[in-house]
Each structure stands twice: as C-alpha cells, then as structure tokens.
Short mmCIF file of C-alpha atoms and ligand atoms in Angstrom, two decimals:
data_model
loop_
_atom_site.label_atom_id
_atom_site.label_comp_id
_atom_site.label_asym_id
_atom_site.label_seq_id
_atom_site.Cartn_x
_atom_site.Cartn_y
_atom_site.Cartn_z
CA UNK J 1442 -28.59 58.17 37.89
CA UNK J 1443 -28.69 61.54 36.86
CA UNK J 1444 -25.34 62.86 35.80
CA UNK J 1445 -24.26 62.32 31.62
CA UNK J 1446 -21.36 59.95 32.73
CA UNK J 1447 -25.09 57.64 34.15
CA UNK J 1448 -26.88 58.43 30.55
CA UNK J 1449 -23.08 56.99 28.73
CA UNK J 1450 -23.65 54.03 30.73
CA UNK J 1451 -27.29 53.03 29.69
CA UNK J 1452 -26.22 54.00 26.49
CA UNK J 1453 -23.49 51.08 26.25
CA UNK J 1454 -24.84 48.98 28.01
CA UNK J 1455 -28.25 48.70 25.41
CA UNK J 1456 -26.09 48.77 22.40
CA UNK J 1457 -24.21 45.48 23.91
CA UNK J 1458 -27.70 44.26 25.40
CA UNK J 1459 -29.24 44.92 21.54
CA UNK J 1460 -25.86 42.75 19.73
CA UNK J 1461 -26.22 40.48 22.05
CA UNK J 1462 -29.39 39.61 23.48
CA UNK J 1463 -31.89 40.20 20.81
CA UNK J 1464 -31.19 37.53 18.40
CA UNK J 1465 -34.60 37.56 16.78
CA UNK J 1466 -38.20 38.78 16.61
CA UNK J 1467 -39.23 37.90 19.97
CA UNK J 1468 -36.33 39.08 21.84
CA UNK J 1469 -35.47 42.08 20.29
CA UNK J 1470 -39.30 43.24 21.15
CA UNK J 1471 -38.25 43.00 24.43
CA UNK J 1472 -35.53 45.09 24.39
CA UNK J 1473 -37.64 47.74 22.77
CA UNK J 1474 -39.43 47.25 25.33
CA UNK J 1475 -37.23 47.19 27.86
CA UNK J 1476 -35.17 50.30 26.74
CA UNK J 1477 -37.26 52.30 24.42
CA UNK J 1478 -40.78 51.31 25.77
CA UNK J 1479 -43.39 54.15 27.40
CA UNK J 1480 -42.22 52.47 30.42
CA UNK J 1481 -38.84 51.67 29.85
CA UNK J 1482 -35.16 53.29 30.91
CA UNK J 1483 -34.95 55.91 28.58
CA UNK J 1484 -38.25 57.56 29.13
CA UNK J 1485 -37.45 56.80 33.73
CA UNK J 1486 -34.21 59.28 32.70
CA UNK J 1487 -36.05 61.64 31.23
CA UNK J 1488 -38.39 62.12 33.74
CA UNK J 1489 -35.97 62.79 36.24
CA UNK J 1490 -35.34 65.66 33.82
CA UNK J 1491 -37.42 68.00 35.95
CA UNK J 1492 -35.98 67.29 39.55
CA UNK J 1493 -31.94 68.18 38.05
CA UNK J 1494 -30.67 71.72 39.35
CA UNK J 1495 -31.80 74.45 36.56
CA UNK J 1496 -28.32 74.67 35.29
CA UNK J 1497 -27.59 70.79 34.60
CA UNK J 1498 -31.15 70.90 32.53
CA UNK J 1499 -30.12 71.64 29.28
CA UNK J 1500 -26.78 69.18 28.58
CA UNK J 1501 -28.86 66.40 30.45
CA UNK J 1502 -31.80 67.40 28.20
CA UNK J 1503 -29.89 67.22 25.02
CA UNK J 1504 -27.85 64.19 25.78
CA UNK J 1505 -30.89 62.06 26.36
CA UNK J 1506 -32.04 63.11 23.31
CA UNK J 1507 -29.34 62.06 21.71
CA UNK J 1508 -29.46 58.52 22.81
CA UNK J 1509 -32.92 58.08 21.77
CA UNK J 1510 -32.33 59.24 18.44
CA UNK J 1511 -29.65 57.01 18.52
CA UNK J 1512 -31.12 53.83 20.18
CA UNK J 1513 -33.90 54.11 17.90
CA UNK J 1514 -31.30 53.88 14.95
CA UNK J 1515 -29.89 50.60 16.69
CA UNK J 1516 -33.01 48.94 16.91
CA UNK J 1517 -34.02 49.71 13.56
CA UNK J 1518 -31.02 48.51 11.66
CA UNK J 1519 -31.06 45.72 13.85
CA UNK J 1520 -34.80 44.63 13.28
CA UNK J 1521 -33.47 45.39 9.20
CA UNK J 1522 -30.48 42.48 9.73
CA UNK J 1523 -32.78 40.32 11.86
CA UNK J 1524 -35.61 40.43 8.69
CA UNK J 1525 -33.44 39.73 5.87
CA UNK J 1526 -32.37 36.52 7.72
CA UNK J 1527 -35.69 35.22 7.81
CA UNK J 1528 -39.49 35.95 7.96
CA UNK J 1529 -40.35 38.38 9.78
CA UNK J 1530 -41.46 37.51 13.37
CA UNK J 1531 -39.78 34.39 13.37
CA UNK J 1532 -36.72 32.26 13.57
CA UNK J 1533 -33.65 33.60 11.31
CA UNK J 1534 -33.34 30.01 9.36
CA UNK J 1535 -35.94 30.10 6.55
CA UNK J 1536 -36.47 26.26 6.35
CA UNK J 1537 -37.99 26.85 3.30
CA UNK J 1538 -34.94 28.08 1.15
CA UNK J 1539 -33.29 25.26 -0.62
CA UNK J 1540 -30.13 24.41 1.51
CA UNK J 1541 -26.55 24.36 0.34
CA UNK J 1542 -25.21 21.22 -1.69
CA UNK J 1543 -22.38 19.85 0.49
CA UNK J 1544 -19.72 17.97 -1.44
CA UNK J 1545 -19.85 14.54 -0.19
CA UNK J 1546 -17.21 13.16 -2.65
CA UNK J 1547 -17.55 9.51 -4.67
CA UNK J 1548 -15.83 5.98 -5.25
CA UNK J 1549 -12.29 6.37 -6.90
CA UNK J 1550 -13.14 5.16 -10.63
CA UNK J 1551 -10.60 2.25 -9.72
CA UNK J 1552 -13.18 1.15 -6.88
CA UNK J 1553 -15.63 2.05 -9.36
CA UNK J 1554 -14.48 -0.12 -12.02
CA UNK J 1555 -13.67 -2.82 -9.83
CA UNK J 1556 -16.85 -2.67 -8.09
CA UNK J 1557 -18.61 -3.28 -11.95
CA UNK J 1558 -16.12 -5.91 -13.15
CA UNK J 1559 -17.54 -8.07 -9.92
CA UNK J 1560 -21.10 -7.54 -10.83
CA UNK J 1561 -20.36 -8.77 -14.31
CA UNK J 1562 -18.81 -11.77 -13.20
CA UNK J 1563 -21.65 -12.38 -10.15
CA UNK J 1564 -24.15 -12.82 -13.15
CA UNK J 1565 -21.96 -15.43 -14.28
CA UNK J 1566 -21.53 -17.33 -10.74
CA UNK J 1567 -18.96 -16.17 -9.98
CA UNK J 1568 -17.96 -14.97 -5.84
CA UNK J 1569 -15.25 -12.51 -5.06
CA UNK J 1570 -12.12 -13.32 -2.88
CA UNK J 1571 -9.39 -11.40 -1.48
CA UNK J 1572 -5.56 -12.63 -0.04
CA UNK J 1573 -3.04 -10.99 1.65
CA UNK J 1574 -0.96 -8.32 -0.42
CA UNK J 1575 2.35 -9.69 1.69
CA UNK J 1576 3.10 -13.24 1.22
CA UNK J 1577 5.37 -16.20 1.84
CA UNK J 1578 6.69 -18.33 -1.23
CA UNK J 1579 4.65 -21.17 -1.10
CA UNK J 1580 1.44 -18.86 -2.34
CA UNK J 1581 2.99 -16.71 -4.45
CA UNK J 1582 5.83 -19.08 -6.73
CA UNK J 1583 5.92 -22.86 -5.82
CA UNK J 1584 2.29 -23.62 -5.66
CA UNK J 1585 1.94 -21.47 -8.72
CA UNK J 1586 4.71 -24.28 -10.63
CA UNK J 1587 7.08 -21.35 -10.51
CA UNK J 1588 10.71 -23.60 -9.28
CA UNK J 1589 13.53 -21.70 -7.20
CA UNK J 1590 15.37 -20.92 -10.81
CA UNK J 1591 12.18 -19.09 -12.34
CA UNK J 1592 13.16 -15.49 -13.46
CA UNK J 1593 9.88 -14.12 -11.88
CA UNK J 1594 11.17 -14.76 -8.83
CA UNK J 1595 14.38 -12.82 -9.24
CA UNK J 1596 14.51 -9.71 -7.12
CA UNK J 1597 14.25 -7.48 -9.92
CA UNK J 1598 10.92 -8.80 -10.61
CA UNK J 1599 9.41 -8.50 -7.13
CA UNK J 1600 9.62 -6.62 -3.96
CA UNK J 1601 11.27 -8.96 -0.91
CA UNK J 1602 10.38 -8.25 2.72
CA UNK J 1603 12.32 -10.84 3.83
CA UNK J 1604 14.34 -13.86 1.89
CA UNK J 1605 10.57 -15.71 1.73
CA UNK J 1606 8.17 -12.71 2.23
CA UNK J 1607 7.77 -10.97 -0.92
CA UNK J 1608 5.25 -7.81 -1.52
CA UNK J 1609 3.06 -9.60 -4.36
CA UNK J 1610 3.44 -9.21 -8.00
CA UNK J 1611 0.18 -10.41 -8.52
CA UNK J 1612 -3.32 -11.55 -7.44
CA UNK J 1613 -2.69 -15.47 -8.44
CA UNK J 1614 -1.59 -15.94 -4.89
CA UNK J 1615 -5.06 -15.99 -4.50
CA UNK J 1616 -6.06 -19.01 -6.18
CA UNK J 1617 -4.22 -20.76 -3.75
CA UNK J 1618 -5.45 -19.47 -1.01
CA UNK J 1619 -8.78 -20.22 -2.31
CA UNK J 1620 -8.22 -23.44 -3.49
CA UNK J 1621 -6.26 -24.82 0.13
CA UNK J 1622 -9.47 -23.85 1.67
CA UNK J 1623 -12.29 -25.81 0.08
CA UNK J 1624 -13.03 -28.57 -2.69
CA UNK J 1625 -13.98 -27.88 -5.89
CA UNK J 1626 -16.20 -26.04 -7.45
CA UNK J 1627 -13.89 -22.88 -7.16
CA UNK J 1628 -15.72 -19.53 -8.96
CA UNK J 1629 -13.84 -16.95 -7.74
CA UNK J 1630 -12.45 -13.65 -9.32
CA UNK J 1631 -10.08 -11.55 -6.99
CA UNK J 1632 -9.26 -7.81 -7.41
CA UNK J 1633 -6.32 -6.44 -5.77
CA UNK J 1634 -3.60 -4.33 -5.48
CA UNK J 1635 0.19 -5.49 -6.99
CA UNK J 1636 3.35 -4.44 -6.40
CA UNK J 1637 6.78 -4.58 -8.60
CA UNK J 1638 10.15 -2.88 -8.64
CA UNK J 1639 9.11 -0.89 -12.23
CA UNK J 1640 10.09 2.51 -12.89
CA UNK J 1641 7.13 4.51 -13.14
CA UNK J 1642 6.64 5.77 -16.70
CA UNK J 1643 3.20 6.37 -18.89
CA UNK J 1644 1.80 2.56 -18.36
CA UNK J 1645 4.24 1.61 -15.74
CA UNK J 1646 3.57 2.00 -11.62
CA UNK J 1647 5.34 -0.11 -8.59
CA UNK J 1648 1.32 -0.19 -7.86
CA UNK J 1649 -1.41 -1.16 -9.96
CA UNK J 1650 -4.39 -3.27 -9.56
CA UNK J 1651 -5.17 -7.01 -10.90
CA UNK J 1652 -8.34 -8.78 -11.28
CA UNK J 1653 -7.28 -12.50 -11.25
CA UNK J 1654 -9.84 -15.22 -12.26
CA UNK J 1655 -10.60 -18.97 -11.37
CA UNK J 1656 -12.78 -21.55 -12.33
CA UNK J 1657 -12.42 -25.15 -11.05
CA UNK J 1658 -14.76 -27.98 -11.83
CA UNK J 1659 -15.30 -31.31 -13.80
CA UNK J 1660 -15.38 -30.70 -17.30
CA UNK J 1661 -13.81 -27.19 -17.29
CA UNK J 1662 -12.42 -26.29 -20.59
CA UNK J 1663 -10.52 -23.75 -22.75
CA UNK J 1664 -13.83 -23.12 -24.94
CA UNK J 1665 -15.57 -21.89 -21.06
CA UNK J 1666 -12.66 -19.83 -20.89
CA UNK J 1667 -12.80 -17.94 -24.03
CA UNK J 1668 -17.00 -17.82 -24.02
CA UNK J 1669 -16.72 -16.51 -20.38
CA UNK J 1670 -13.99 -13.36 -21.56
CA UNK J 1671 -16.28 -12.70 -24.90
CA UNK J 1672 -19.19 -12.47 -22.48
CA UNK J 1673 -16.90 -10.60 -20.11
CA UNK J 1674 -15.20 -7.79 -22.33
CA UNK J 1675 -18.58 -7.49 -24.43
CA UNK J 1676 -20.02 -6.76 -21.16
CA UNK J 1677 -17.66 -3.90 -19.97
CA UNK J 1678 -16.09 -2.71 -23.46
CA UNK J 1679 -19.35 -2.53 -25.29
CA UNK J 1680 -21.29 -5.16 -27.72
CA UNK J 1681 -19.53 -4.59 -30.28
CA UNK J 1682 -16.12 -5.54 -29.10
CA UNK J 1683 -14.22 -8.57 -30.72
CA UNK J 1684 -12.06 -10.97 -28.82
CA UNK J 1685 -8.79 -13.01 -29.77
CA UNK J 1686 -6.56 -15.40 -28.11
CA UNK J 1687 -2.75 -15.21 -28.83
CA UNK J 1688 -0.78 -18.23 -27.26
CA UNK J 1689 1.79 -17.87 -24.82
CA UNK J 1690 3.43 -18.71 -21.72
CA UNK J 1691 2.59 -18.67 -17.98
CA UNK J 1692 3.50 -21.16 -15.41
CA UNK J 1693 0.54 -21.76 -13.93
CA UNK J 1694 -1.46 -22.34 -17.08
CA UNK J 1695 -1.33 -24.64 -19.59
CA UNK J 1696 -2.01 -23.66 -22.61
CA UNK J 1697 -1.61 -20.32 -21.93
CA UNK J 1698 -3.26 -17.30 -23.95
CA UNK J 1699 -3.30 -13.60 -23.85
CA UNK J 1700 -6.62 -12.23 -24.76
CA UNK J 1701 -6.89 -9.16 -26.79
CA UNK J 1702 -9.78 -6.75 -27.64
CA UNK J 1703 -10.62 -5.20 -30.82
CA UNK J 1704 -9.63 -1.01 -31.13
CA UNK J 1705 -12.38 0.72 -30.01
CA UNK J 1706 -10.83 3.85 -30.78
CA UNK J 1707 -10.00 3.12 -34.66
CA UNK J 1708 -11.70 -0.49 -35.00
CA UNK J 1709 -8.38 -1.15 -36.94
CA UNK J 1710 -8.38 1.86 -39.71
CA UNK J 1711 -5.97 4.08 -38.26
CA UNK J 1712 -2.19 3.72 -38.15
CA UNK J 1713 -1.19 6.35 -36.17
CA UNK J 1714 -4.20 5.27 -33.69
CA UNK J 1715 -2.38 6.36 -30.00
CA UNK J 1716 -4.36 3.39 -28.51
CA UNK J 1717 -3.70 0.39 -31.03
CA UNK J 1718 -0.73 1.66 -32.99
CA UNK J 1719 -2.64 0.77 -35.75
CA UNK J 1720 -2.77 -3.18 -35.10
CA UNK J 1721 -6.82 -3.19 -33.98
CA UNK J 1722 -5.98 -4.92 -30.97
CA UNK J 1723 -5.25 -3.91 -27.26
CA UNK J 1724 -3.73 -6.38 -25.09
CA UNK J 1725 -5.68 -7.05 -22.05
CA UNK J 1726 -4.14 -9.32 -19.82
CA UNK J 1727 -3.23 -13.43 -19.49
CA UNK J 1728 -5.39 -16.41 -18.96
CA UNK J 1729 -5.25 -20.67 -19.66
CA UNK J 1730 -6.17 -23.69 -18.47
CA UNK J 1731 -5.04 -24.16 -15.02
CA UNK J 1732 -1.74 -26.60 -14.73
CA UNK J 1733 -2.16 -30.05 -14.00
CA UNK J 1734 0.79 -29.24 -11.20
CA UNK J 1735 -0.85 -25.98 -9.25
CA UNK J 1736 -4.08 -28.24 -9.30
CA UNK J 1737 -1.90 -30.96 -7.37
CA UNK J 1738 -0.30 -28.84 -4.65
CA UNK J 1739 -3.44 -28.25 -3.40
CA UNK J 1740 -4.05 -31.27 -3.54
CA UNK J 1741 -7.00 -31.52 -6.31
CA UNK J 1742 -7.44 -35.05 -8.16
CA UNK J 1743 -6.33 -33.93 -11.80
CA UNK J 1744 -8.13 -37.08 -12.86
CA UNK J 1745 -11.47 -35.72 -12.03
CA UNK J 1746 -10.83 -31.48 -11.90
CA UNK J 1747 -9.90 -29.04 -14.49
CA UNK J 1748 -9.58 -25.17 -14.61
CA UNK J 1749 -9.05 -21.81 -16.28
CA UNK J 1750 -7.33 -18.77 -14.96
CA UNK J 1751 -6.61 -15.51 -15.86
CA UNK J 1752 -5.58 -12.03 -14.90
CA UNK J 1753 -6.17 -8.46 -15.83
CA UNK J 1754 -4.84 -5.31 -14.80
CA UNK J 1755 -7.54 -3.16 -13.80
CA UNK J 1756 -5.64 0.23 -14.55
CA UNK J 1757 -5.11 -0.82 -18.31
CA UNK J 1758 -8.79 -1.38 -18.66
CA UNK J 1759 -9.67 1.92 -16.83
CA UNK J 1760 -7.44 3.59 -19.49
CA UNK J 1761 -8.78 1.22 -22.54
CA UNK J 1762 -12.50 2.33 -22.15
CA UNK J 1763 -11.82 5.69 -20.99
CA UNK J 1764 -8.93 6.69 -23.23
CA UNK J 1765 -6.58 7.70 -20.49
CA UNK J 1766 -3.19 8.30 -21.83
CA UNK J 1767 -1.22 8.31 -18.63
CA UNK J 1768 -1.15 5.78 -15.17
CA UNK J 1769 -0.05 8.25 -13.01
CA UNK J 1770 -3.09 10.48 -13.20
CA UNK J 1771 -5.04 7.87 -11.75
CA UNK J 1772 -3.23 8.09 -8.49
CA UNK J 1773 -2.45 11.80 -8.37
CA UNK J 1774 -5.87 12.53 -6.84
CA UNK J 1775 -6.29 15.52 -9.17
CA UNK J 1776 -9.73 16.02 -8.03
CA UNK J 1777 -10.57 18.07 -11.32
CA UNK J 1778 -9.46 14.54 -13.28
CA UNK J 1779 -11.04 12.57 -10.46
CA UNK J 1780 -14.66 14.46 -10.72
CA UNK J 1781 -15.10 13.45 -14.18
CA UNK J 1782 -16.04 9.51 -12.96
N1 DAH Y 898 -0.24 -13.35 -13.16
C1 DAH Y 898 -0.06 -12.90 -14.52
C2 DAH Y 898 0.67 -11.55 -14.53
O1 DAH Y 898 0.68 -10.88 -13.54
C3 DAH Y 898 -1.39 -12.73 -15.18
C4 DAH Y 898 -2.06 -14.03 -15.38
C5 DAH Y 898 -1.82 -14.76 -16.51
C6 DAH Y 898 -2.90 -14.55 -14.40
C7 DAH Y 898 -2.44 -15.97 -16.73
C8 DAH Y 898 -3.51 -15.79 -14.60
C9 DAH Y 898 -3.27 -16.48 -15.77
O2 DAH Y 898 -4.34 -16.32 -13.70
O3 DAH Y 898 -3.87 -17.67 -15.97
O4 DAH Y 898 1.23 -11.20 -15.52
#
C-alpha cells in the first residue's frame, strides 16, 4: 500500500475501527496500539516512505502526517468521552453513582381507601367477600324483599342486560350470595363496583363503588350496629367524629337508618360550609337490622338468627375526608390529581 488513495483507506477504516471497536479502557488501548503503536500501521506506512520513487516522497510524506496528527486527535477525544463515562481504566457504568428513580406508579386512592376500610373492619372480625357485578333477579331484588312492583327495580333505576340480568345497583347482592353459601355466623363486608342509569353530574356517576356490610348471628342487634359504625367512622374520619342515626326506609332492613357523620370541615359553625351546607352532618350511606324475610329466603331460622346491614359508597367517603368537590376527577386519571394519594 503505498499510493494516498492506500493511506485514505487506513485512515477510514481506524476512525470506524476507533467508534466502533473501542468501547472502553481496555479496548481502545488496543487500538492505539494497533494503529498508532511503535509497531503499528501508521508507523509500517511510513517506513515504506523511503522505498517510494523521489517524486511521490513529498505528498506521501505529508499525507501521513496528516493522519497521525489526526488519528491522534481521534483517540484523544475518544479516551476524553470514554473517561467522563466512568473511571478511568474501567467499565463506563460507575456503579457507584446513585441510579435514576424510575416511576413505578401506586394504588388508585379508591383501592387505597378500600384496601383501609377492610383492615378496619378485619380488627373487628370481620372477612371480605366479593359477587358478581352482573346478576340475575333472585340476588339482586326478590331475595333482597324487593316484589316485582318495587320502583328500584324499574329500568330507570338499573341497567338490564337481559329481562332478568341486570348490571347491579348495588353490593347487597352480596349478602345473598354469602348467606346461600354457609350457616350463620356471617361477618362479611363487600366492596365493589355499582352501576345505575344516572347522569353524571358533581356527586353523580353510572359507576361508583359500595362497601356493603353484614353481620348474622344469635343475639345481633341494632345497638351492635350503631357501636360497630361509631367504631367504624371514628376509625377512618378521625376520633373526634360524631355519629347519628336518622330513620328510614330500605327493603331489606328493618328498621332502617341512615347514618350520618359530624362536619369535619365546619363541625357545624358555618352556613355557607360547601361540605355540610351548614347542617353539621354529611350523609354517609344506609344500614338496619336485616329483614325477617331476606333472612328466610335463604333459608335462616328467624327464631334463632338476627342481623344488621349496611352500605356505603366508597367515592362519597373518598371525597368526605379528602374534601374533593367533584366525582369525576376520581376517574379522569389526571395523574397530577392522582399523585397527591
Ligand atoms: N343498598 C343501598 C343503596 O344502594 C344501601 C344500603 C342500605 C345497604 C341499607 C344496606 C342497608 O345493606 O342495610 O342505596
């Protein structure tokens, strides 16, 4: 090789060799070595210097030059890149160096929130237990001592699949289901999503989530109920939150109650208070004393058993203790809103 279109050659062919091959310490000695060395290609051209024809000499001379100079740049600001990756000498990955948080992401504060309502409850005995989300009639209105004429069961209450499947409306299909498949005692919550033809406003959604409740045993009465939903809504509220009782009417339950919390927000001082409207109460959700009649289509002596019940919608308590004005952010998936749980 001793023409300038040879020394053009080498000349590529170690800038590509230098990009590619010498990926660290080690290897990019060797292409020194290989390239720039005493005994390496550059210094073999230039030695053939003195056998070229006198008047070849000088380009040949000056061209080799030039790719020394400029090889020698290459590896330099190479071994520069290769150093500020790492320690010198070795691998370009500095274990050392704290590494990059990667964003993993978190529970939904639904999940969240349902995931602590259940713990609450387990201290109290209580197990969870899911049902089916579709379901036929039986489950969802007779058993629960709703007859063929109730309104609840009127298409503009509830989402029908078929003229007997129905999307539920809420999670007391569930204590049903639980109680068809074993004997008393029954300590069960079970959260879950709902589903009803609403139009979606500020506190309305065609989906929200439920936390339905049931206790079945000998001796079960309405003061269990109202110690267990103190214990309860002191538990997740705060200590200092009051509970009341306002009678009213459910099917399944008789008596029937809904249970309130005091204003956390005002404590009852405000008028204009956004949460309470100034009454010092906030409406959880309904509960009672489990009717004689859903106790006997499953079949449970009502001479012997009794029971309480309730439900809660988990989305109303998300907003209660957080003082979230508005459903819908909750299922936007804003992450900026979500982040903040
Ligand atoms: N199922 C009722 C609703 O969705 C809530 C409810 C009230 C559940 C009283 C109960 C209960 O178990 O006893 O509005």
């Amino acid at each position: 090789m001793n023409s300038i279109a040879g020394l053009d050659e080498l000349l590529a062919e170690a800038t590509a060799q230098l990009r590619e091959a010498a990926t660290n310490a080690e290897s990019l000695e060797q292409w020194r070595i290989r390239y720039l060395g005493s005994h390496g290609e550059v210094k073999a051209l230039m030695q053939q210097l003195k056998d070229l024809p006198p008047a070849e000499k000088p380009a040949f001379g000056k061209r080799i030059n030039e790719i020394k100079q400029e090889l020698t740049a290459s590896f330099k600001k190479r071994k520069g890149e290769l150093t500020t990756a790492g320690p010198a000498g070795k691998s370009a990955i500095d274990m050392t160096l704290p590494g990059t948080p990667v964003s993993i992401g978190h529970k939904h504060i639904i999940t969240q929130t349902i995931e602590e309502i259940a713990e609450i409850f387990a201290r109290m005995g209580f197990e969870v237990a899911y049902g089916p989300e579709v379901e036929d009639e039986w489950h969802i209105f007779d058993a629960l001592n709703m007859p063929a004429s109730h309104p609840a069961r009127d298409p503009l209450d509830s989402f029908y699949i078929t003229d007997s499947v129905i999307l539920r409306s809420e999670t007391s299909n569930v204590q049903i289901r639980v109680m068809e498949s074993k004997p008393p005692p029954i300590r069960i919550i079970s959260p879950g999503r709902v589903y009803r033809p609403d139009t979606v406003d500020a506190t309305h959604s065609f989906m929200f989530h439920q936390i339905e409740g049931l206790y079945v045993d000998e001796g079960v009465s309405m003061a269990d109920l109202k110690t267990h939903l103190d214990q309860f809504c002191k538990a997740y509220f705060g200590h200092g939150v009051a509970t009341r009782f306002r009678p009213h009417f459910f099917p399944f339950t008789e008596p029937s109650a809904e249970v309130d919390i005091s204003c956390h927000i005002c404590a009852g001082d405000r008028e204009d208070c956004p949460v309470c409207k100034g009454s010092g109460w906030i409406e959880l959700g309904g509960c009672g004393m489990v009717d004689p009649n859903v106790l006997k289509a499953v079949n449970y002596d009502t001479e012997k058993y009794t029971g309480y019940a309730f439900g809660f919608g988990i989305e109303r308590m998300v907003m209660r203790k957080y003082n979230i004005p508005d459903i819908r952010i909750l299922f936007e998936n804003d992450v900026r809103f979500l982040r903040q749980f």
